Short mmCIF file of C-alpha atoms in Angstrom, two decimals:
data_model
loop_
_atom_site.label_atom_id
_atom_site.label_comp_id
_atom_site.label_asym_id
_atom_site.label_seq_id
_atom_site.Cartn_x
_atom_site.Cartn_y
_atom_site.Cartn_z
CA UNK A 1094 5.46 -15.90 47.34
CA UNK A 1095 5.61 -18.01 50.83
CA UNK A 1096 3.80 -16.02 53.20
CA UNK A 1097 4.01 -18.05 56.62
CA UNK A 1098 6.17 -16.43 59.01
CA UNK A 1099 8.26 -19.22 60.39
CA UNK A 1100 12.02 -18.50 60.77
CA UNK A 1101 14.41 -18.56 58.01
CA UNK A 1102 11.36 -17.89 55.40
CA UNK A 1103 13.91 -14.65 53.16
CA UNK A 1104 10.48 -13.41 52.04
CA UNK A 1105 10.41 -11.63 55.61
CA UNK A 1106 12.43 -9.19 55.70
CA UNK A 1107 13.58 -9.50 51.43
CA UNK A 1108 16.68 -9.05 49.70
CA UNK A 1109 17.16 -5.92 49.81
CA UNK A 1110 16.01 -4.96 53.42
CA UNK A 1111 18.44 -8.01 54.75
CA UNK A 1112 21.31 -6.53 52.36
CA UNK A 1113 21.68 -3.52 52.98
CA UNK A 1114 18.57 -1.87 54.73
CA UNK A 1115 18.78 -0.55 58.84
CA UNK A 1116 17.01 -2.08 61.93
CA UNK A 1117 14.18 -0.47 61.00
CA UNK A 1118 14.00 -1.21 56.99
CA UNK A 1119 13.65 -4.47 58.58
CA UNK A 1120 10.97 -4.58 61.21
CA UNK A 1121 9.40 -2.32 58.56
CA UNK A 1122 9.20 -5.27 56.71
CA UNK A 1123 8.55 -7.44 58.76
CA UNK A 1124 6.02 -5.88 59.86
CA UNK A 1125 4.85 -5.26 56.94
CA UNK A 1126 4.82 -8.81 55.72
CA UNK A 1127 2.93 -10.15 58.71
CA UNK A 1128 0.08 -6.94 58.59
CA UNK A 1129 -0.44 -8.42 53.96
CA UNK A 1130 -3.37 -9.62 52.80
CA UNK A 1131 -2.96 -13.78 52.88
CA UNK A 1132 -3.89 -15.49 49.75
CA UNK A 1133 -7.36 -17.05 49.78
CA UNK A 1134 -8.75 -19.92 47.92
CA UNK A 1135 -12.55 -20.27 46.84
CA UNK A 1136 -13.63 -22.89 44.83
CA UNK A 1137 -17.44 -24.54 43.82
CA UNK A 1138 -17.45 -29.13 43.21
CA UNK A 1139 -20.63 -30.63 42.18
CA UNK A 1140 -20.99 -34.39 41.68
CA UNK A 1141 -23.59 -37.11 41.13
CA UNK A 1142 -24.00 -40.44 43.17
CA UNK A 1143 -25.37 -43.67 43.20
CA UNK A 1144 -24.74 -46.10 45.95
CA UNK A 1145 -26.08 -49.37 46.83
CA UNK A 1146 -27.29 -50.49 50.05
CA UNK A 1147 -26.92 -54.28 51.58
CA UNK A 1148 -28.70 -55.00 54.10
CA UNK A 1149 -29.46 -51.57 54.96
CA UNK A 1150 -26.02 -50.33 56.18
CA UNK A 1151 -22.94 -50.73 54.35
CA UNK A 1152 -23.50 -49.08 50.84
CA UNK A 1153 -20.94 -49.59 48.33
CA UNK A 1154 -21.07 -46.63 44.81
CA UNK A 1155 -19.72 -44.15 42.83
CA UNK A 1156 -19.40 -40.94 42.10
CA UNK A 1157 -18.41 -38.31 39.30
CA UNK A 1158 -17.60 -34.63 40.90
CA UNK A 1159 -16.32 -31.88 38.63
CA UNK A 1160 -14.24 -29.04 40.80
CA UNK A 1161 -13.32 -25.78 40.29
CA UNK A 1162 -11.04 -23.48 42.95
CA UNK A 1163 -10.11 -19.78 42.37
CA UNK A 1164 -7.63 -17.91 44.87
CA UNK A 1165 -6.43 -15.08 45.58
CA UNK A 1166 -4.31 -12.38 47.58
CA UNK A 1167 -1.53 -13.70 45.58
CA UNK A 1168 1.78 -12.50 45.07
CA UNK A 1169 4.98 -12.44 43.26
CA UNK A 1170 8.11 -13.25 45.15
CA UNK A 1171 10.92 -10.45 46.81
CA UNK A 1172 13.04 -12.98 45.70
CA UNK A 1173 10.96 -12.45 41.59
CA UNK A 1174 11.80 -8.28 42.58
CA UNK A 1175 15.52 -9.29 43.21
CA UNK A 1176 15.95 -10.94 39.89
CA UNK A 1177 14.13 -8.19 37.97
CA UNK A 1178 15.58 -5.22 39.45
CA UNK A 1179 19.21 -6.78 39.04
CA UNK A 1180 18.67 -6.89 35.43
CA UNK A 1181 16.89 -3.55 34.88
CA UNK A 1182 20.07 -2.17 36.20
CA UNK A 1183 22.43 -4.06 34.08
CA UNK A 1184 20.16 -3.69 30.31
CA UNK A 1185 18.39 -0.17 31.42
CA UNK A 1186 20.76 3.28 32.34
CA UNK A 1187 17.53 4.93 33.45
CA UNK A 1188 17.08 2.33 35.91
CA UNK A 1189 20.38 3.01 37.53
CA UNK A 1190 19.28 6.25 38.73
CA UNK A 1191 16.78 4.94 41.38
CA UNK A 1192 18.89 4.37 44.83
CA UNK A 1193 18.61 1.28 46.41
CA UNK A 1194 17.28 3.13 49.52
CA UNK A 1195 14.59 3.53 46.99
CA UNK A 1196 14.49 -0.06 45.89
CA UNK A 1197 14.41 -1.41 49.76
CA UNK A 1198 11.28 0.50 49.90
CA UNK A 1199 9.56 -1.26 47.53
CA UNK A 1200 10.23 -4.32 48.21
CA UNK A 1201 9.21 -4.26 52.08
CA UNK A 1202 5.84 -3.44 49.77
CA UNK A 1203 5.75 -6.08 47.28
CA UNK A 1204 3.02 -8.42 48.89
CA UNK A 1205 0.73 -6.07 49.06
CA UNK A 1206 1.27 -6.38 44.75
CA UNK A 1207 -1.22 -8.99 44.60
CA UNK A 1208 -3.42 -10.37 41.94
CA UNK A 1209 -5.83 -12.99 41.41
CA UNK A 1210 -6.15 -16.36 39.73
CA UNK A 1211 -9.08 -17.55 38.60
CA UNK A 1212 -7.94 -20.71 37.24
CA UNK A 1213 -6.20 -22.69 40.08
CA UNK A 1214 -7.55 -26.27 39.31
CA UNK A 1215 -10.50 -27.58 37.79
CA UNK A 1216 -10.69 -30.95 38.05
CA UNK A 1217 -13.27 -33.96 36.79
CA UNK A 1218 -12.69 -37.31 39.24
CA UNK A 1219 -14.24 -40.64 39.65
CA UNK A 1220 -14.48 -41.76 42.81
CA UNK A 1221 -15.39 -45.22 44.25
CA UNK A 1222 -17.10 -44.53 47.95
CA UNK A 1223 -17.80 -47.72 50.99
CA UNK A 1224 -19.99 -45.70 53.82
CA UNK A 1225 -21.83 -46.92 56.54
CA UNK A 1226 -25.48 -45.86 57.52
CA UNK A 1227 -25.99 -45.78 61.14
CA UNK A 1228 -29.92 -46.26 61.06
CA UNK A 1229 -31.93 -48.44 59.01
CA UNK A 1230 -35.92 -47.76 57.99
CA UNK A 1231 -35.26 -44.46 59.38
CA UNK A 1232 -36.65 -41.24 58.26
CA UNK A 1233 -33.46 -39.57 59.61
CA UNK A 1234 -30.51 -41.35 58.21
CA UNK A 1235 -26.81 -40.37 59.33
CA UNK A 1236 -23.77 -42.48 57.76
CA UNK A 1237 -20.27 -41.88 57.49
CA UNK A 1238 -18.04 -42.37 54.21
CA UNK A 1239 -14.81 -42.51 52.50
CA UNK A 1240 -14.30 -41.95 48.92
CA UNK A 1241 -11.39 -43.24 46.43
CA UNK A 1242 -10.99 -41.60 43.21
CA UNK A 1243 -9.05 -40.60 40.72
CA UNK A 1244 -9.18 -38.21 37.77
CA UNK A 1245 -7.79 -34.82 35.49
CA UNK A 1246 -6.85 -31.12 36.74
CA UNK A 1247 -7.40 -29.19 32.86
CA UNK A 1248 -4.79 -26.22 34.47
CA UNK A 1249 -2.50 -28.12 35.15
CA UNK A 1250 -3.01 -31.14 32.74
CA UNK A 1251 -2.01 -33.25 35.46
CA UNK A 1252 -3.18 -37.10 37.05
CA UNK A 1253 -4.94 -36.50 40.72
CA UNK A 1254 -5.28 -39.02 43.44
CA UNK A 1255 -8.81 -37.55 45.16
CA UNK A 1256 -9.24 -39.30 48.82
CA UNK A 1257 -12.24 -37.43 50.99
CA UNK A 1258 -13.94 -38.10 54.62
CA UNK A 1259 -17.23 -37.22 54.06
CA UNK A 1260 -19.88 -37.12 58.03
CA UNK A 1261 -23.51 -37.26 56.11
CA UNK A 1262 -27.36 -37.58 56.93
CA UNK A 1263 -30.15 -38.22 54.55
CA UNK A 1264 -34.01 -37.02 55.25
CA UNK A 1265 -36.77 -38.82 53.52
CA UNK A 1266 -39.03 -36.34 52.70
CA UNK A 1267 -40.97 -39.19 50.91
CA UNK A 1268 -40.71 -42.80 50.03
CA UNK A 1269 -38.73 -42.53 47.10
CA UNK A 1270 -36.61 -38.68 47.67
CA UNK A 1271 -35.18 -37.13 50.15
CA UNK A 1272 -32.28 -34.13 51.19
CA UNK A 1273 -28.67 -34.62 51.93
CA UNK A 1274 -25.79 -32.73 53.61
CA UNK A 1275 -22.39 -33.18 54.14
CA UNK A 1276 -19.98 -32.44 56.34
CA UNK A 1277 -17.07 -32.52 52.95
CA UNK A 1278 -13.09 -32.97 53.73
CA UNK A 1279 -10.79 -33.26 50.83
CA UNK A 1280 -7.33 -33.71 49.58
CA UNK A 1281 -6.44 -33.64 46.40
CA UNK A 1282 -2.90 -35.11 45.08
CA UNK A 1283 -1.59 -33.74 42.13
CA UNK A 1284 1.10 -35.76 39.68
CA UNK A 1285 2.64 -34.86 36.23
CA UNK A 1286 6.18 -35.24 34.34
CA UNK A 1287 9.13 -32.97 35.55
CA UNK A 1288 13.03 -32.73 35.10
CA UNK A 1289 14.11 -33.86 38.35
CA UNK A 1290 17.49 -31.09 40.34
CA UNK A 1291 20.01 -30.09 39.27
CA UNK A 1292 21.58 -33.73 40.01
CA UNK A 1293 19.18 -35.12 37.29
CA UNK A 1294 18.28 -32.09 35.59
CA UNK A 1295 17.56 -34.66 32.12
CA UNK A 1296 15.95 -36.90 34.52
CA UNK A 1297 12.29 -36.81 33.09
CA UNK A 1298 9.58 -38.58 35.48
CA UNK A 1299 5.85 -38.73 37.40
CA UNK A 1300 6.14 -36.53 40.81
CA UNK A 1301 4.38 -35.71 42.85
CA UNK A 1302 4.08 -31.39 42.33
CA UNK A 1303 1.09 -30.00 45.00
CA UNK A 1304 -1.16 -30.96 46.90
CA UNK A 1305 -4.73 -29.24 48.59
CA UNK A 1306 -6.92 -29.89 51.58
CA UNK A 1307 -10.56 -29.19 50.70
CA UNK A 1308 -13.51 -28.25 53.78
CA UNK A 1309 -16.58 -28.04 52.49
CA UNK A 1310 -20.47 -28.31 53.42
CA UNK A 1311 -23.09 -30.12 50.33
CA UNK A 1312 -26.71 -30.10 50.21
CA UNK A 1313 -28.97 -31.49 47.44
CA UNK A 1314 -31.23 -33.48 46.41
CA UNK A 1315 -31.29 -38.01 45.63
CA UNK A 1316 -33.94 -40.23 44.70
CA UNK A 1317 -34.46 -43.81 46.50
CA UNK A 1318 -35.14 -47.21 44.48
#
């Protein structure tokens, strides 16, 4: 369900409320839509990174990343509700006894029938990194890093392109061992072979199917060779 409270979103009023409902039904539908639980995404990420420093300032490296995401408070669209109830009225004689007023009330409460997806995305990516370290030969090593990656999401069986901007710092507790803290902004773009629209229904080609933005904090430990 599209949960954006914006002009033109048919999920706000729904089809029964907007078509046959009263003004009170429309206002109640909009209010309950706005107050319903919002979708949430949680995730876990682990990575193994190797970096080679050039003149103690510039770094180049690679990493292997594993990401998993779960979604909660998901809901089906009111258009789905319209299709199901419309089909039921055509095929089930007992359902024809359900009044349109009752259907309008059910539709109004539909955003509150939520479910959870524990496997929204499970991805493995290989990344190339470029970084700049601000201090040389210091116990505290702040840096900025950009990353470009390629991999696959096993849930949708699609290709993934990953880009990240990372601000972090290493704190050396010995000459070899350091603690790592990072703030990471990541964008995932997924591509898969799909069929086209009605205009080119049988045109199967690779298309962009979704994007996901992740903001996270990472903590770790590393070795300096």
